[in-house]
Amino acid sequence: MTVLLVVHHSPSPTLAELLEAALTGARDPDITGVDIRVRPALTCSPAETLEADGYLLGTPANIGYMSGALKHWFDQVLYVDSGTNQHKPYGLYVHGGSDTAGAVRAVEGAANVMGLRRVRPAVEVVGTITKPAREACTDLGALVAAELMTEE
């Protein structure tokens, strides 16, 4: 069974809602052979990260950057990764009050250094969550999980 590691920083009800939408997609009953593991960014260990086959990342946009929690996760992994993450798929959702561009750019840069492969452009949500934003997160979760599907 392959492992999708969902690494998130969800300090607000808004981000918790986006996380739940993404998990709904990742746990779609048509997706088989994928073990979904959900970890807050501050408690996710490098060992858990390196064991995973793909990643779904969620963060607020804080002062034009990814959250410090997600940055901490990247920092931990960058120092222990020996190329094992090359070409593993990832997806990203970001929520911001007025802008998400800096956070997306920062995460994509760190993911590039790790050698991860983006499966689609980030889901960027600014302001209030709308039905299309929830649906985009659900689709993102399903897409990343489907990338890891194995035949049973």
PDB file of C-alpha atoms in Angstrom:
ATOM      1  CA  MET A   1       0.000   0.000   0.000  1.00  0.00           C
ATOM      2  CA  THR A   2       1.275   3.461  -0.831  1.00  0.00           C
ATOM      3  CA  VAL A   3       1.212   6.328   1.655  1.00  0.00           C
ATOM      4  CA  LEU A   4      -0.160   9.813   1.095  1.00  0.00           C
ATOM      5  CA  LEU A   5       1.081  12.081   3.861  1.00  0.00           C
ATOM      6  CA  VAL A   6      -1.109  15.104   4.490  1.00  0.00           C
ATOM      7  CA  VAL A   7       1.036  17.762   6.169  1.00  0.00           C
ATOM      8  CA  HIS A   8      -0.907  20.813   7.236  1.00  0.00           C
ATOM      9  CA  HIS A   9      -1.010  23.855   9.441  1.00  0.00           C
ATOM     10  CA  SER A  10      -4.663  24.554  10.184  1.00  0.00           C
ATOM     11  CA  PRO A  11      -4.826  27.175  12.943  1.00  0.00           C
ATOM     12  CA  SER A  12      -8.208  28.565  11.885  1.00  0.00           C
ATOM     13  CA  PRO A  13     -11.666  27.193  11.123  1.00  0.00           C
ATOM     14  CA  THR A  14     -11.132  28.267   7.520  1.00  0.00           C
ATOM     15  CA  LEU A  15      -8.050  26.117   7.091  1.00  0.00           C
ATOM     16  CA  ALA A  16      -9.672  23.242   8.971  1.00  0.00           C
ATOM     17  CA  GLU A  17     -12.509  23.405   6.435  1.00  0.00           C
ATOM     18  CA  LEU A  18     -10.086  23.284   3.510  1.00  0.00           C
ATOM     19  CA  LEU A  19      -8.248  20.359   5.119  1.00  0.00           C
ATOM     20  CA  GLU A  20     -11.518  18.439   5.500  1.00  0.00           C
ATOM     21  CA  ALA A  21     -12.407  19.127   1.870  1.00  0.00           C
ATOM     22  CA  ALA A  22      -9.013  17.867   0.700  1.00  0.00           C
ATOM     23  CA  LEU A  23      -9.337  14.746   2.876  1.00  0.00           C
ATOM     24  CA  THR A  24     -12.786  14.058   1.461  1.00  0.00           C
ATOM     25  CA  GLY A  25     -11.221  13.907  -1.985  1.00  0.00           C
ATOM     26  CA  ALA A  26      -8.231  11.839  -0.891  1.00  0.00           C
ATOM     27  CA  ARG A  27     -10.546   9.334   0.803  1.00  0.00           C
ATOM     28  CA  ASP A  28     -12.833   8.933  -2.197  1.00  0.00           C
ATOM     29  CA  PRO A  29     -14.033   5.303  -2.211  1.00  0.00           C
ATOM     30  CA  ASP A  30     -12.910   4.892  -5.836  1.00  0.00           C
ATOM     31  CA  ILE A  31      -9.301   5.464  -4.760  1.00  0.00           C
ATOM     32  CA  THR A  32      -7.809   2.215  -3.525  1.00  0.00           C
ATOM     33  CA  GLY A  33      -4.445   1.094  -2.216  1.00  0.00           C
ATOM     34  CA  VAL A  34      -3.594   4.445  -0.624  1.00  0.00           C
ATOM     35  CA  ASP A  35      -3.080   4.878   3.114  1.00  0.00           C
ATOM     36  CA  ILE A  36      -3.919   8.479   4.084  1.00  0.00           C
ATOM     37  CA  ARG A  37      -1.881   9.768   7.026  1.00  0.00           C
ATOM     38  CA  VAL A  38      -2.691  13.211   8.419  1.00  0.00           C
ATOM     39  CA  ARG A  39      -0.076  15.088  10.442  1.00  0.00           C
ATOM     40  CA  PRO A  40       0.181  18.657  11.717  1.00  0.00           C
ATOM     41  CA  ALA A  41       3.321  20.204  10.261  1.00  0.00           C
ATOM     42  CA  LEU A  42       4.878  20.832  13.683  1.00  0.00           C
ATOM     43  CA  THR A  43       4.616  17.193  14.771  1.00  0.00           C
ATOM     44  CA  CYS A  44       5.350  15.374  11.513  1.00  0.00           C
ATOM     45  CA  SER A  45       8.669  13.578  11.815  1.00  0.00           C
ATOM     46  CA  PRO A  46      11.304  13.317   9.113  1.00  0.00           C
ATOM     47  CA  ALA A  47      10.953   9.518   9.242  1.00  0.00           C
ATOM     48  CA  GLU A  48       7.207   9.755   8.485  1.00  0.00           C
ATOM     49  CA  THR A  49       7.973  12.145   5.671  1.00  0.00           C
ATOM     50  CA  LEU A  50      10.609   9.986   4.048  1.00  0.00           C
ATOM     51  CA  GLU A  51       8.387   6.879   4.266  1.00  0.00           C
ATOM     52  CA  ALA A  52       5.572   8.565   2.339  1.00  0.00           C
ATOM     53  CA  ASP A  53       5.048   8.144  -1.393  1.00  0.00           C
ATOM     54  CA  GLY A  54       3.369  11.521  -1.944  1.00  0.00           C
ATOM     55  CA  TYR A  55       2.275  14.650  -0.114  1.00  0.00           C
ATOM     56  CA  LEU A  56      -0.702  16.909   0.252  1.00  0.00           C
ATOM     57  CA  LEU A  57       0.330  20.205   1.845  1.00  0.00           C
ATOM     58  CA  GLY A  58      -1.853  22.888   3.405  1.00  0.00           C
ATOM     59  CA  THR A  59      -0.854  26.254   4.825  1.00  0.00           C
ATOM     60  CA  PRO A  60      -2.079  29.742   5.526  1.00  0.00           C
ATOM     61  CA  ALA A  61      -0.364  32.626   3.778  1.00  0.00           C
ATOM     62  CA  ASN A  62       1.277  34.500   6.656  1.00  0.00           C
ATOM     63  CA  ILE A  63       2.844  37.866   5.904  1.00  0.00           C
ATOM     64  CA  GLY A  64       3.424  36.839   2.288  1.00  0.00           C
ATOM     65  CA  TYR A  65       4.954  33.460   3.149  1.00  0.00           C
ATOM     66  CA  MET A  66       4.035  29.887   4.075  1.00  0.00           C
ATOM     67  CA  SER A  67       3.343  29.291   7.763  1.00  0.00           C
ATOM     68  CA  GLY A  68       6.300  28.892  10.084  1.00  0.00           C
ATOM     69  CA  ALA A  69       4.987  25.419  10.901  1.00  0.00           C
ATOM     70  CA  LEU A  70       5.203  24.233   7.288  1.00  0.00           C
ATOM     71  CA  LYS A  71       8.591  25.924   6.903  1.00  0.00           C
ATOM     72  CA  HIS A  72       9.756  23.962   9.987  1.00  0.00           C
ATOM     73  CA  TRP A  73       8.598  20.725   8.334  1.00  0.00           C
ATOM     74  CA  PHE A  74      10.525  21.528   5.164  1.00  0.00           C
ATOM     75  CA  ASP A  75      13.628  22.491   7.183  1.00  0.00           C
ATOM     76  CA  GLN A  76      13.612  19.172   9.057  1.00  0.00           C
ATOM     77  CA  VAL A  77      13.301  17.121   5.910  1.00  0.00           C
ATOM     78  CA  LEU A  78      15.776  19.059   3.796  1.00  0.00           C
ATOM     79  CA  TYR A  79      18.564  18.231   6.217  1.00  0.00           C
ATOM     80  CA  VAL A  80      17.932  14.477   6.275  1.00  0.00           C
ATOM     81  CA  ASP A  81      16.681  13.750   2.762  1.00  0.00           C
ATOM     82  CA  SER A  82      19.251  12.005   0.616  1.00  0.00           C
ATOM     83  CA  GLY A  83      17.346  12.174  -2.630  1.00  0.00           C
ATOM     84  CA  THR A  84      14.623   9.704  -1.637  1.00  0.00           C
ATOM     85  CA  ASN A  85      11.890  12.223  -2.440  1.00  0.00           C
ATOM     86  CA  GLN A  86      12.856  12.625  -6.089  1.00  0.00           C
ATOM     87  CA  HIS A  87       9.751  12.856  -8.293  1.00  0.00           C
ATOM     88  CA  LYS A  88       7.250  12.065  -5.535  1.00  0.00           C
ATOM     89  CA  PRO A  89       3.960  13.849  -6.275  1.00  0.00           C
ATOM     90  CA  TYR A  90       2.583  16.668  -4.181  1.00  0.00           C
ATOM     91  CA  GLY A  91      -0.351  19.027  -4.098  1.00  0.00           C
ATOM     92  CA  LEU A  92      -0.814  22.299  -2.227  1.00  0.00           C
ATOM     93  CA  TYR A  93      -3.677  24.402  -0.940  1.00  0.00           C
ATOM     94  CA  VAL A  94      -3.175  27.864   0.563  1.00  0.00           C
ATOM     95  CA  HIS A  95      -5.559  30.284   2.252  1.00  0.00           C
ATOM     96  CA  GLY A  96      -4.860  33.978   2.639  1.00  0.00           C
ATOM     97  CA  GLY A  97      -6.756  37.021   3.780  1.00  0.00           C
ATOM     98  CA  SER A  98      -5.682  39.111   0.820  1.00  0.00           C
ATOM     99  CA  ASP A  99      -2.924  37.301  -1.092  1.00  0.00           C
ATOM    100  CA  THR A 100      -1.382  33.845  -1.455  1.00  0.00           C
ATOM    101  CA  ALA A 101       1.308  34.354  -4.109  1.00  0.00           C
ATOM    102  CA  GLY A 102       4.295  34.583  -1.753  1.00  0.00           C
ATOM    103  CA  ALA A 103       3.266  31.474   0.178  1.00  0.00           C
ATOM    104  CA  VAL A 104       2.756  29.467  -3.002  1.00  0.00           C
ATOM    105  CA  ARG A 105       6.106  30.621  -4.381  1.00  0.00           C
ATOM    106  CA  ALA A 106       7.876  29.659  -1.116  1.00  0.00           C
ATOM    107  CA  VAL A 107       6.323  26.185  -0.936  1.00  0.00           C
ATOM    108  CA  GLU A 108       6.981  25.501  -4.609  1.00  0.00           C
ATOM    109  CA  GLY A 109      10.599  26.569  -4.180  1.00  0.00           C
ATOM    110  CA  ALA A 110      11.111  24.268  -1.183  1.00  0.00           C
ATOM    111  CA  ALA A 111       9.326  21.400  -2.941  1.00  0.00           C
ATOM    112  CA  ASN A 112      11.576  21.907  -5.960  1.00  0.00           C
ATOM    113  CA  VAL A 113      14.681  21.669  -3.764  1.00  0.00           C
ATOM    114  CA  MET A 114      13.308  18.363  -2.400  1.00  0.00           C
ATOM    115  CA  GLY A 115      12.779  17.127  -5.962  1.00  0.00           C
ATOM    116  CA  LEU A 116       9.010  16.791  -5.579  1.00  0.00           C
ATOM    117  CA  ARG A 117       6.702  16.765  -8.589  1.00  0.00           C
ATOM    118  CA  ARG A 118       3.701  19.109  -8.522  1.00  0.00           C
ATOM    119  CA  VAL A 119       0.574  17.353  -9.820  1.00  0.00           C
ATOM    120  CA  ARG A 120      -1.355  20.563 -10.499  1.00  0.00           C
ATOM    121  CA  PRO A 121      -1.140  24.261  -9.695  1.00  0.00           C
ATOM    122  CA  ALA A 122      -1.873  25.159  -6.078  1.00  0.00           C
ATOM    123  CA  VAL A 123      -5.411  25.744  -4.915  1.00  0.00           C
ATOM    124  CA  GLU A 124      -5.296  29.371  -3.781  1.00  0.00           C
ATOM    125  CA  VAL A 125      -8.180  30.630  -1.658  1.00  0.00           C
ATOM    126  CA  VAL A 126      -8.393  34.297  -0.705  1.00  0.00           C
ATOM    127  CA  GLY A 127     -10.923  35.530   1.820  1.00  0.00           C
ATOM    128  CA  THR A 128     -14.116  33.642   2.496  1.00  0.00           C
ATOM    129  CA  ILE A 129     -14.321  30.014   1.425  1.00  0.00           C
ATOM    130  CA  THR A 130     -16.769  29.444  -1.399  1.00  0.00           C
ATOM    131  CA  LYS A 131     -18.298  26.250  -2.742  1.00  0.00           C
ATOM    132  CA  PRO A 132     -15.889  26.289  -5.743  1.00  0.00           C
ATOM    133  CA  ALA A 133     -12.927  26.636  -3.326  1.00  0.00           C
ATOM    134  CA  ARG A 134     -14.096  23.625  -1.305  1.00  0.00           C
ATOM    135  CA  GLU A 135     -14.616  21.652  -4.499  1.00  0.00           C
ATOM    136  CA  ALA A 136     -11.137  22.593  -5.736  1.00  0.00           C
ATOM    137  CA  CYS A 137      -9.621  21.270  -2.483  1.00  0.00           C
ATOM    138  CA  THR A 138     -11.651  18.079  -2.763  1.00  0.00           C
ATOM    139  CA  ASP A 139     -10.465  17.638  -6.339  1.00  0.00           C
ATOM    140  CA  LEU A 140      -6.868  18.307  -5.272  1.00  0.00           C
ATOM    141  CA  GLY A 141      -7.013  15.643  -2.563  1.00  0.00           C
ATOM    142  CA  ALA A 142      -8.480  13.124  -4.989  1.00  0.00           C
ATOM    143  CA  LEU A 143      -5.938  13.921  -7.688  1.00  0.00           C
ATOM    144  CA  VAL A 144      -2.905  13.521  -5.422  1.00  0.00           C
ATOM    145  CA  ALA A 145      -4.278  10.283  -3.932  1.00  0.00           C
ATOM    146  CA  ALA A 146      -5.108   8.919  -7.386  1.00  0.00           C
ATOM    147  CA  GLU A 147      -1.491   9.522  -8.415  1.00  0.00           C
ATOM    148  CA  LEU A 148      -0.537   6.952  -5.776  1.00  0.00           C
ATOM    149  CA  MET A 149      -3.204   4.346  -6.487  1.00  0.00           C
ATOM    150  CA  THR A 150      -1.983   0.805  -6.687  1.00  0.00           C
ATOM    151  CA  GLU A 151      -3.796  -2.251  -7.916  1.00  0.00           C
ATOM    152  CA  GLU A 152      -4.871  -4.591  -5.143  1.00  0.00           C
TER     153      GLU A 152
END
